Amino acid sequence: MKEIVTIQVGGYANFIGSHFWNFQDDLLGLADDPHGNEVFRNQSLDTDVLYRSGETHQGVQTYTPRLLSIDLQGSLGSMSSHGSLYNDVSSSGPSYVQTWKGNVTREVSEPHKKNLFLQSLYEGEQKVDPTKKIEDKDLVDSLQEDVQFWTDFSKVHYHPKSLYEINGLSMDANQFNNYGTGRDVFSEGSRGEEMSERLRFFAEECDHIQGIQFVVDDSGGFSSVAADFLENIADDYANIPVLLYSARDPRHYMKPMNREDSISRAIHDAVTFSRLSSFCKLIAPIGLPSLSTSKVCSFLHIDDAKPFYSSAVYAAALHSISLPFRMAPLGPNADSRYVAGAVDVNGIVQMLSGQGRQSMVAILDVAMPAPLIGGASQQSFQGSLNSLTPDVNEDAEDSYEVESMTIHGALRSGGNHALISEVKDSVTAAYESSGKKPMFSHLSVASCPLPVPLPFPSIFGNCVGQHGELLGSPIPGSLPRRSSLDVHSVPMAARLRSSNDVLPFLDKRLSNLRKFGMDRGAAGIGLLQNWGFAKEEVDEMGESLSKLVLALNPYSQDSSDSD
């Protein structure tokens, strides 16, 4: 077995992670249901890749994510930073210095109350009076408005080493809003040592770790924390590939800005991407300015102002693209009814960044739900995919494009599950008919669709059926937004690709760094100095971004020099 350690840094990253782990929790439950659907009971997916087994001090067996979550103090809502399984932290009275003879005053903040969903989880585990059971519809309705913390909709039990709160900062989440605010957080006190020790705990118990799945909220100070942590990881785990998703909350784009704010954001974005990309093997920027108006959400209803909604789409894409990492390995001539195309993290990294131009910046595309196979108005899987990476070209020609695509839970016209071979044939036929094919394409297929857990937001349109099938017309009498009570699973397609379509994203960051931070008299030079960057460091970041651009467009240097 090849294990994966997951790291989530920042508020939005943890919103994405909460949905991601809810998917895994649902899959575990569906696999154990003797009366459940065959595609869930025979997934051929090894959850031990993501989870660890253990036991409490009382000898109770546990199964928890191999996860390190990092966020600000107070970000866990009603959840304890020690999780809910291991009650090994004493709460018996205050501790104080024994030599102190004066009075001791103890101040305790009022704990956050559990919302209706968390109350129902607690009651289910405690097996209380069934006549007091909370109805599922009440839970769904309450979650649409009441989610404040990422823990408010989390179904999962966490290990005490998983949840790390950054304390001691003299600012709140709204002030922790640029690279400079997080510059010294990792190195101050024992924070960096504590984070590294927790990662070491999960990494060293692995038999053969295949990689680190790293998700960071890159819109504020957490980008700096993550960059310092990644630099530490690169030193300590040089041979372990890091697959990094730099994520951005749509709310970040909604904030009104004056010229000074615009310059600060432009410099932040350039510095953040340069630093983060320096310490990983493959990076996929995700986070559109608006999901609600994007092609991604043709069949979805997203409220960009609520991270509970938007993070669900990104989590679904991450779940899909990570499925090949946990598929049961098969022999070269073996076939399976349930999975095909298994590959590990290093395989994906080498595939996308080690061929052709050797670019380590990937675009993440998704189709949610994926289209049906067959029928009069069949759309190809490739044609249904739309980018979750901002600032990219739509249809640039690229003869060196490399991609890894995952399709799971595909349905035939009529609603039946498609065979693995049918999915493969459909993808091949689409490439042959279009005449446009990447230089190299890897396809992974699984019969198991995306489960839709009860705490999933009500984002499905009324042309989406119970199993995620796309209907020709709205369901009579249905509400515009359908919930997990109406849509139980969804076929998905997701793709990571190395393509020059990402050049606008890179060019924008390089040009902004030069314009605002490097040119003579640039307006942002003082800001970079306040963030602790010397001129030599800024020049190195500019060179790093320039190399990423040149890898995709070797002719860009001439035009850059002539500006």
Coordinates of C-alpha atoms in Angstrom, one line a residue:
M1 CA 0.0 0.0 0.0
K2 CA 1.2 3.5 -0.8
E3 CA -0.2 6.1 1.6
I4 CA -1.0 9.8 1.2
V5 CA -0.7 12.5 3.8
T6 CA -3.1 15.4 3.3
I7 CA -2.3 18.9 4.5
Q8 CA -4.9 21.7 4.6
V9 CA -3.8 25.2 5.4
G10 CA -6.2 28.1 5.8
G11 CA -9.9 28.7 6.2
Y12 CA -11.1 28.0 2.6
A13 CA -8.7 25.0 2.2
N14 CA -10.4 23.5 5.3
F15 CA -13.9 24.2 3.9
I16 CA -12.8 22.2 0.8
G17 CA -11.3 19.5 3.0
S18 CA -14.4 19.2 5.1
H19 CA -16.4 18.3 2.0
F20 CA -13.6 16.0 0.7
W21 CA -13.6 14.0 3.9
N22 CA -17.4 13.8 4.0
F23 CA -17.2 12.1 0.6
Q24 CA -14.8 9.6 2.0
D25 CA -16.9 9.0 5.1
D26 CA -20.0 8.4 2.9
L27 CA -18.1 5.9 0.7
L28 CA -17.0 4.0 3.8
G29 CA -20.6 3.7 4.9
L30 CA -22.0 2.8 1.5
A31 CA -19.3 0.1 1.1
D32 CA -20.4 -1.6 4.3
D33 CA -24.1 -1.5 3.5
P34 CA -25.0 -5.1 2.5
H35 CA -28.2 -3.8 0.8
G36 CA -26.5 -0.9 -0.9
N37 CA -25.8 -0.3 -4.6
E38 CA -23.2 -2.7 -6.1
V39 CA -21.0 0.1 -7.4
F40 CA -20.5 1.4 -3.9
R41 CA -20.0 -2.1 -2.3
N42 CA -17.4 -3.1 -4.9
Q43 CA -15.5 0.1 -5.3
S44 CA -12.0 -1.4 -5.7
L45 CA -10.8 1.7 -3.8
D46 CA -8.3 1.4 -0.9
T47 CA -9.4 3.9 1.7
D48 CA -6.3 3.0 3.8
V49 CA -4.4 5.2 1.4
L50 CA -6.0 8.2 3.0
Y51 CA -6.9 6.9 6.5
R52 CA -5.0 5.5 9.5
S53 CA -6.1 2.9 12.0
G54 CA -5.5 3.3 15.7
E55 CA -7.2 3.0 19.1
T56 CA -8.0 5.2 22.0
H57 CA -6.5 4.8 25.5
Q58 CA -9.7 2.8 26.3
G59 CA -8.9 0.3 23.5
V60 CA -11.6 1.6 21.1
Q61 CA -10.6 1.1 17.5
T62 CA -10.4 4.3 15.4
Y63 CA -10.2 5.1 11.7
T64 CA -9.2 8.7 11.1
P65 CA -7.9 10.7 8.1
R66 CA -4.2 10.9 7.7
L67 CA -4.5 14.7 7.9
L68 CA -2.9 17.8 9.2
S69 CA -5.3 20.8 9.2
I70 CA -3.9 24.3 10.0
D71 CA -6.1 27.3 10.7
L72 CA -6.4 30.3 13.0
Q73 CA -7.4 30.0 16.7
G74 CA -11.2 29.9 17.0
S75 CA -11.7 28.5 13.6
L76 CA -13.0 25.1 14.8
G77 CA -16.4 26.3 16.1
S78 CA -17.9 23.8 18.5
M79 CA -15.2 21.2 17.8
S80 CA -12.2 20.7 20.1
S81 CA -8.7 20.9 18.6
H82 CA -8.2 17.4 20.2
G83 CA -11.0 15.9 18.1
S84 CA -13.9 13.9 19.5
L85 CA -12.4 10.4 19.9
Y86 CA -9.4 10.7 22.2
N87 CA -10.4 12.2 25.5
D88 CA -6.8 12.4 26.8
V89 CA -6.8 16.1 27.6
S90 CA -7.5 17.0 31.2
S91 CA -10.2 19.5 31.8
S92 CA -10.1 19.2 35.6
G93 CA -9.4 22.6 36.9
P94 CA -6.9 25.4 36.2
S95 CA -3.2 25.0 36.4
Y96 CA -1.0 27.7 37.8
V97 CA 2.4 28.3 39.3
Q98 CA 2.6 26.7 42.7
T99 CA 4.7 29.5 44.2
W100 CA 2.0 32.1 43.5
K101 CA 0.1 32.9 46.7
G102 CA -2.4 35.5 45.4
N103 CA -5.8 35.0 44.0
V104 CA -6.3 33.3 40.6
T105 CA -8.9 34.4 38.2
R106 CA -10.0 32.0 35.4
E107 CA -11.6 33.3 32.3
V108 CA -13.3 30.8 30.0
S109 CA -14.9 31.8 26.7
E110 CA -18.4 30.6 25.9
P111 CA -18.1 27.6 23.7
H112 CA -19.9 27.6 20.3
K113 CA -23.2 25.7 20.3
K114 CA -23.6 22.7 18.0
N115 CA -25.9 23.4 15.1
L116 CA -28.8 21.1 14.2
F117 CA -26.7 18.9 12.0
L118 CA -24.0 18.3 14.6
Q119 CA -26.6 17.8 17.3
S120 CA -28.1 15.0 15.1
L121 CA -24.7 13.4 14.7
Y122 CA -24.2 13.4 18.5
E123 CA -27.6 12.0 19.1
G124 CA -27.1 9.3 16.5
E125 CA -23.9 8.2 18.2
Q126 CA -25.5 8.3 21.7
K127 CA -28.5 6.3 20.5
V128 CA -31.0 8.6 22.2
D129 CA -34.8 8.3 22.1
P130 CA -35.8 7.6 18.5
T131 CA -39.0 9.6 18.9
K132 CA -36.9 12.8 19.2
K133 CA -35.0 12.1 15.9
I134 CA -34.4 15.3 13.9
E135 CA -35.8 15.1 10.4
D136 CA -33.3 15.1 7.5
K137 CA -35.2 17.9 5.7
D138 CA -34.7 20.1 8.8
L139 CA -31.0 19.4 8.7
V140 CA -30.7 20.3 5.1
D141 CA -32.6 23.5 5.5
S142 CA -30.6 24.6 8.5
L143 CA -27.2 24.0 6.8
Q144 CA -28.1 26.3 3.9
E145 CA -28.0 29.3 6.2
D146 CA -26.3 28.4 9.4
V147 CA -22.8 27.2 8.3
Q148 CA -20.2 29.5 9.9
F149 CA -17.2 27.2 10.4
W150 CA -15.9 24.3 8.3
T151 CA -16.5 22.0 11.2
D152 CA -20.3 22.9 11.2
F153 CA -20.9 20.3 8.4
S154 CA -18.1 17.8 9.1
K155 CA -19.2 14.2 9.6
V156 CA -15.6 12.9 10.3
H157 CA -13.8 12.1 13.5
Y158 CA -10.2 13.6 13.6
H159 CA -7.1 12.5 15.4
P160 CA -5.7 14.9 18.0
K161 CA -2.6 15.5 15.9
S162 CA -4.8 16.6 12.9
L163 CA -6.2 19.9 14.1
Y164 CA -3.6 22.7 14.6
E165 CA -4.8 26.2 15.6
I166 CA -2.4 29.1 15.2
N167 CA -2.6 31.1 18.4
G168 CA -1.0 34.2 19.7
L169 CA -1.6 36.5 16.7
S170 CA -2.5 40.1 17.3
M171 CA -5.0 40.2 14.4
D172 CA -8.2 38.5 13.3
A173 CA -9.0 36.6 10.2
N174 CA -10.0 39.8 8.3
Q175 CA -6.6 41.4 9.0
F176 CA -4.7 38.2 8.1
N177 CA -5.2 39.1 4.5
N178 CA -1.9 39.3 2.6
Y179 CA 1.4 37.5 2.3
G180 CA 3.2 39.9 4.7
T181 CA 0.8 39.2 7.6
G182 CA 1.8 35.6 7.7
R183 CA 5.5 36.1 6.9
D184 CA 6.9 35.2 10.4
V185 CA 4.1 33.0 11.7
F186 CA 5.8 29.7 10.9
S187 CA 9.1 30.7 12.4
E188 CA 7.9 32.4 15.5
G189 CA 8.0 30.5 18.7
S190 CA 7.6 26.8 18.3
R191 CA 4.8 26.9 15.6
G192 CA 7.0 25.5 12.8
E193 CA 8.4 22.8 15.0
E194 CA 4.9 21.8 16.1
M195 CA 3.5 21.6 12.6
S196 CA 6.5 19.6 11.4
E197 CA 6.2 17.2 14.4
R198 CA 2.6 16.6 13.5
L199 CA 3.4 15.9 9.9
R200 CA 6.2 13.6 11.0
F201 CA 3.8 11.6 13.2
F202 CA 1.6 10.8 10.1
A203 CA 4.5 10.3 7.7
E204 CA 6.6 8.0 9.8
E205 CA 3.8 5.6 10.5
C206 CA 3.3 5.0 6.7
D207 CA 4.7 1.9 5.1
H208 CA 5.4 3.5 1.8
I209 CA 4.2 7.1 1.5
Q210 CA 3.4 7.9 -2.2
G211 CA 3.0 11.7 -1.8
I212 CA 1.6 14.7 0.0
Q213 CA -1.7 16.2 -1.1
F214 CA -1.5 19.9 0.0
V215 CA -4.4 22.4 -0.2
V216 CA -3.8 26.0 0.7
D217 CA -6.0 29.1 1.0
D218 CA -3.7 31.4 -1.0
S219 CA -5.7 34.6 -0.6
G220 CA -4.1 35.9 2.6
G221 CA -1.5 35.2 5.2
F222 CA -1.8 31.5 5.0
S223 CA 0.0 31.6 1.7
S224 CA 3.1 32.7 3.6
V225 CA 2.6 30.0 6.3
A226 CA 2.2 27.3 3.6
A227 CA 5.3 28.5 1.7
D228 CA 7.5 28.3 4.8
F229 CA 6.0 24.9 5.7
L230 CA 6.6 23.6 2.1
E231 CA 10.2 24.8 2.2
N232 CA 10.6 22.8 5.4
I233 CA 8.9 19.8 3.8
A234 CA 11.2 20.0 0.8
D235 CA 14.2 19.8 3.1
D236 CA 12.9 16.9 5.3
Y237 CA 11.1 14.9 2.6
A238 CA 13.1 15.6 -0.6
N239 CA 12.0 12.3 -2.3
I240 CA 8.3 12.6 -1.5
P241 CA 6.3 14.5 -4.2
V242 CA 4.0 17.3 -3.2
L243 CA 0.8 17.8 -5.2
L244 CA -0.3 21.3 -4.4
Y245 CA -3.7 23.0 -4.9
S246 CA -3.6 26.7 -4.3
A247 CA -7.3 27.6 -3.7
R248 CA -9.1 30.9 -3.6
D249 CA -12.4 31.8 -2.0
P250 CA -14.8 33.7 -4.4
R251 CA -15.4 36.1 -1.6
H252 CA -11.9 37.4 -2.0
Y253 CA -12.8 38.9 -5.3
M254 CA -15.9 40.6 -3.9
K255 CA -14.1 43.0 -1.6
P256 CA -14.1 46.6 -2.8
M257 CA -10.6 47.9 -3.6
N258 CA -8.9 51.2 -4.1
R259 CA -5.7 51.6 -6.1
E260 CA -3.5 50.7 -3.1
D261 CA -5.5 47.6 -2.5
S262 CA -5.3 46.6 -6.1
I263 CA -1.5 46.9 -6.1
S264 CA -1.3 45.0 -2.9
R265 CA -3.4 42.1 -4.3
A266 CA -1.4 42.0 -7.5
I267 CA 1.9 41.8 -5.7
H268 CA 0.4 39.2 -3.2
D269 CA -0.7 37.0 -6.1
A270 CA 2.7 37.1 -7.8
V271 CA 4.7 36.5 -4.6
T272 CA 2.4 33.8 -3.4
F273 CA 2.5 31.8 -6.6
S274 CA 6.2 32.2 -7.1
R275 CA 7.0 31.1 -3.5
L276 CA 4.4 28.2 -3.4
S277 CA 5.5 26.8 -6.8
S278 CA 9.1 26.8 -5.7
F279 CA 8.6 24.0 -3.1
C280 CA 6.3 21.5 -4.8
K281 CA 6.5 19.0 -7.7
L282 CA 3.1 20.0 -9.3
I283 CA 0.8 23.0 -8.6
A284 CA -2.7 23.5 -9.7
P285 CA -4.2 26.9 -9.0
I286 CA -8.0 26.8 -8.4
G287 CA -10.5 29.4 -7.6
L288 CA -12.6 31.3 -10.2
P289 CA -13.7 34.9 -9.4
S290 CA -17.3 33.6 -9.7
L291 CA -18.4 30.0 -9.8
S292 CA -22.1 31.0 -10.1
T293 CA -21.6 32.6 -13.5
S294 CA -19.0 30.1 -14.9
K295 CA -19.6 27.3 -17.4
V296 CA -18.6 24.8 -14.6
C297 CA -22.0 25.5 -13.0
S298 CA -24.2 25.0 -16.0
F299 CA -26.3 22.6 -14.0
L300 CA -25.6 23.9 -10.5
H301 CA -26.7 26.9 -8.4
I302 CA -23.8 28.3 -6.4
D303 CA -23.9 31.2 -3.9
D304 CA -20.4 32.7 -4.3
A305 CA -20.8 34.6 -1.0
K306 CA -21.0 31.3 0.9
P307 CA -17.8 29.1 1.1
F308 CA -20.0 26.2 2.1
Y309 CA -21.4 26.2 -1.5
S310 CA -18.4 27.0 -3.6
S311 CA -15.9 24.8 -1.7
A312 CA -18.2 21.8 -2.5
V313 CA -17.4 22.0 -6.2
Y314 CA -13.6 22.2 -5.6
A315 CA -13.8 19.3 -3.2
A316 CA -15.7 17.2 -5.7
A317 CA -13.0 17.9 -8.3
L318 CA -10.2 17.0 -5.8
H319 CA -12.0 13.8 -4.9
S320 CA -12.3 12.8 -8.5
I321 CA -8.7 13.6 -9.6
S322 CA -7.3 11.7 -6.6
L323 CA -9.3 8.4 -7.2
P324 CA -6.5 6.8 -9.3
F325 CA -4.1 7.2 -6.3
R326 CA -6.3 4.6 -4.3
M327 CA -7.5 2.3 -7.0
A328 CA -6.7 -1.3 -6.4
P329 CA -3.5 -2.1 -8.5
L330 CA -4.0 -4.7 -11.3
G331 CA -1.6 -6.7 -13.3
P332 CA -0.6 -5.5 -16.8
N333 CA -3.1 -7.8 -18.5
A334 CA -5.8 -7.8 -15.8
D335 CA -9.1 -6.2 -16.2
S336 CA -11.7 -5.0 -13.6
R337 CA -15.4 -4.3 -13.7
Y338 CA -14.9 -1.4 -11.3
V339 CA -11.6 0.5 -12.0
A340 CA -9.0 1.0 -14.6
G341 CA -6.0 3.3 -14.9
A342 CA -4.5 3.3 -11.4
V343 CA -1.6 5.6 -11.0
D344 CA 0.2 7.0 -7.9
V345 CA 1.0 10.7 -7.1
N346 CA 4.6 10.4 -8.4
G347 CA 3.2 8.9 -11.7
I348 CA 0.9 11.9 -12.1
V349 CA 3.7 14.4 -11.3
Q350 CA 6.1 12.8 -13.8
M351 CA 3.4 12.5 -16.4
L352 CA 2.4 16.2 -16.3
S353 CA 5.7 17.9 -15.4
G354 CA 8.3 15.5 -16.6
Q355 CA 7.4 15.3 -20.3
G356 CA 7.7 17.7 -23.2
R357 CA 8.4 21.2 -21.8
Q358 CA 8.6 20.0 -18.2
S359 CA 6.1 22.6 -16.9
M360 CA 5.0 22.0 -13.3
V361 CA 1.8 24.2 -13.5
A362 CA -1.4 22.3 -14.1
I363 CA -4.9 23.3 -15.0
L364 CA -7.8 21.5 -13.2
D365 CA -11.0 21.0 -15.2
V366 CA -14.2 19.4 -14.1
A367 CA -17.6 18.3 -15.3
M368 CA -20.2 18.1 -12.6
P369 CA -22.3 16.2 -13.4
A370 CA -20.6 14.4 -16.3
P371 CA -22.7 13.8 -19.4
L372 CA -24.5 10.6 -20.3
I373 CA -23.0 8.1 -22.8
G374 CA -25.2 7.7 -25.9
G375 CA -28.4 9.4 -26.8
A376 CA -29.4 11.9 -29.5
S377 CA -27.7 14.9 -28.0
Q378 CA -24.5 13.2 -26.7
Q379 CA -21.8 15.5 -25.4
S380 CA -18.3 14.1 -25.0
F381 CA -16.6 14.0 -21.6
Q382 CA -13.8 16.1 -23.0
G383 CA -16.3 18.7 -24.3
S384 CA -18.1 18.9 -21.0
L385 CA -15.0 19.8 -19.0
N386 CA -14.5 23.4 -17.9
S387 CA -11.6 25.0 -16.0
L388 CA -11.5 25.7 -12.3
T389 CA -8.2 27.5 -12.8
P390 CA -8.6 31.2 -13.3
D391 CA -7.1 33.4 -16.1
V392 CA -6.7 30.6 -18.7
N393 CA -7.2 30.5 -22.4
E394 CA -10.2 28.5 -23.7
D395 CA -9.1 27.0 -27.0
A396 CA -5.4 27.7 -27.5
E397 CA -3.6 25.2 -29.8
D398 CA -0.9 23.2 -28.0
S399 CA 0.7 20.2 -29.6
Y400 CA 2.6 19.4 -26.4
E401 CA -0.4 19.2 -24.1
V402 CA -0.4 16.4 -21.6
E403 CA -3.4 15.3 -19.5
S404 CA -4.6 12.9 -16.9
M405 CA -8.4 12.5 -16.9
T406 CA -10.6 10.6 -14.4
I407 CA -14.2 9.6 -15.1
H408 CA -16.3 7.8 -12.5
G409 CA -19.9 6.8 -12.1
A410 CA -20.6 7.4 -15.8
L411 CA -24.2 6.7 -16.9
R412 CA -25.6 5.5 -20.2
S413 CA -28.6 7.2 -21.8
G414 CA -31.5 5.7 -19.8
G415 CA -29.7 6.0 -16.4
N416 CA -27.8 2.7 -16.2
H417 CA -24.2 2.6 -15.1
A418 CA -21.8 2.4 -18.1
L419 CA -19.1 -0.3 -18.3
I420 CA -15.5 0.6 -18.0
S421 CA -15.0 -0.4 -21.6
E422 CA -17.8 1.8 -22.8
V423 CA -16.3 4.9 -21.1
K424 CA -12.9 4.2 -22.7
D425 CA -14.5 3.7 -26.1
S426 CA -16.5 7.0 -25.7
V427 CA -13.3 9.0 -24.9
T428 CA -11.4 7.4 -27.8
A429 CA -14.2 8.1 -30.3
A430 CA -14.5 11.7 -29.1
Y431 CA -10.8 12.3 -29.8
E432 CA -11.0 10.6 -33.2
S433 CA -14.0 12.7 -34.3
S434 CA -12.6 16.0 -33.1
G435 CA -9.1 15.6 -34.6
K436 CA -7.7 17.4 -31.5
K437 CA -5.8 15.2 -29.1
P438 CA -3.1 16.0 -26.6
M439 CA 0.4 14.7 -27.1
F440 CA -0.2 12.2 -24.2
S441 CA -3.4 11.3 -22.4
H442 CA -3.9 9.0 -19.4
L443 CA -7.4 7.9 -18.6
S444 CA -8.6 6.5 -15.2
V445 CA -12.1 5.1 -14.9
A446 CA -14.1 4.0 -11.9
S447 CA -17.7 2.7 -11.8
C448 CA -18.3 4.4 -8.4
P449 CA -19.9 7.8 -8.7
L450 CA -19.5 10.8 -6.3
P451 CA -21.7 10.2 -3.3
V452 CA -23.8 13.2 -2.1
P453 CA -23.7 13.3 1.7
L454 CA -26.6 14.7 3.7
P455 CA -24.6 17.9 4.7
F456 CA -23.9 18.7 1.0
P457 CA -25.3 22.1 0.0
S458 CA -28.4 22.3 -2.1
I459 CA -26.7 23.2 -5.4
F460 CA -28.2 20.9 -8.0
G461 CA -30.5 22.4 -10.7
N462 CA -33.9 20.8 -11.4
C463 CA -32.5 19.2 -14.6
V464 CA -30.3 16.9 -12.5
G465 CA -31.9 13.5 -11.6
Q466 CA -31.6 11.4 -8.5
H467 CA -28.4 9.7 -9.7
G468 CA -26.9 12.8 -11.3
E469 CA -28.3 12.1 -14.8
L470 CA -28.8 15.2 -17.0
L471 CA -32.4 15.5 -18.0
G472 CA -33.8 17.1 -21.1
S473 CA -36.3 19.3 -19.1
P474 CA -36.9 20.4 -15.5
I475 CA -38.4 17.9 -13.1
P476 CA -42.1 18.8 -12.7
G477 CA -42.9 20.4 -9.4
S478 CA -39.3 20.4 -8.2
L479 CA -37.6 23.4 -6.5
P480 CA -34.8 25.2 -8.5
R481 CA -32.2 24.0 -6.0
R482 CA -32.1 20.2 -5.3
S483 CA -30.4 18.8 -2.2
S484 CA -28.9 15.6 -1.1
L485 CA -32.4 14.3 -0.4
D486 CA -33.1 14.6 -4.1
V487 CA -29.7 13.8 -5.7
H488 CA -28.0 10.8 -4.1
S489 CA -24.9 10.5 -6.4
V490 CA -23.3 12.2 -9.3
P491 CA -21.2 11.0 -12.3
M492 CA -18.0 13.0 -12.5
A493 CA -15.2 13.9 -14.9
A494 CA -12.1 15.7 -13.9
R495 CA -8.8 16.4 -15.6
L496 CA -5.3 17.8 -14.7
R497 CA -3.5 19.0 -17.7
S498 CA -0.2 20.7 -18.6
S499 CA -1.0 23.2 -21.3
N500 CA 0.0 26.6 -22.6
D501 CA -3.6 27.6 -21.8
V502 CA -2.3 28.6 -18.4
L503 CA 0.1 31.2 -19.9
P504 CA -2.3 34.2 -19.2
F505 CA -2.3 33.2 -15.5
L506 CA 1.5 33.2 -15.4
D507 CA 2.0 36.3 -17.6
K508 CA -0.4 38.2 -15.3
R509 CA 1.7 37.4 -12.2
L510 CA 5.0 38.0 -13.9
S511 CA 4.0 41.4 -15.4
N512 CA 2.4 42.6 -12.1
L513 CA 5.6 41.7 -10.2
R514 CA 7.7 43.6 -12.7
K515 CA 5.3 46.6 -12.9
F516 CA 4.6 47.1 -9.2
G517 CA 7.6 45.5 -7.5
M518 CA 10.7 45.6 -9.8
D519 CA 10.6 48.5 -12.2
R520 CA 12.3 51.7 -11.2
G521 CA 10.1 53.7 -8.9
A522 CA 7.4 51.0 -8.8
A523 CA 4.5 51.6 -6.5
G524 CA 4.9 48.4 -4.6
I525 CA 8.6 48.3 -3.8
G526 CA 7.9 49.7 -0.3
L527 CA 5.2 47.1 0.3
L528 CA 7.6 44.3 -0.6
Q529 CA 10.1 45.7 1.8
N530 CA 7.5 45.9 4.6
W531 CA 6.8 42.2 3.9
G532 CA 10.5 41.5 4.6
F533 CA 11.7 41.0 1.0
A534 CA 15.1 42.3 -0.1
K535 CA 15.6 43.3 -3.7
E536 CA 17.6 40.1 -4.4
E537 CA 14.7 38.0 -3.3
V538 CA 12.2 39.9 -5.5
D539 CA 14.6 39.5 -8.4
E540 CA 14.7 35.7 -7.7
M541 CA 10.9 35.5 -7.7
G542 CA 10.8 37.4 -11.0
E543 CA 13.3 34.9 -12.5
S544 CA 11.3 32.0 -11.1
L545 CA 8.1 33.2 -12.7
S546 CA 9.9 34.0 -16.0
K547 CA 11.2 30.4 -16.2
L548 CA 7.6 29.1 -15.8
V549 CA 6.5 31.3 -18.7
L550 CA 9.5 30.3 -20.8
A551 CA 8.8 26.6 -20.3
L552 CA 5.4 27.1 -22.0
N553 CA 6.4 29.8 -24.4
P554 CA 10.1 30.0 -25.3
Y555 CA 9.5 33.1 -27.5
S556 CA 8.0 35.2 -24.7
Q557 CA 11.4 36.5 -23.4
D558 CA 11.9 38.8 -26.5
S559 CA 8.6 40.6 -25.9
S560 CA 9.2 40.8 -22.2
D561 CA 12.5 42.5 -22.7
S562 CA 11.1 45.0 -25.1
D563 CA 8.4 46.3 -22.7

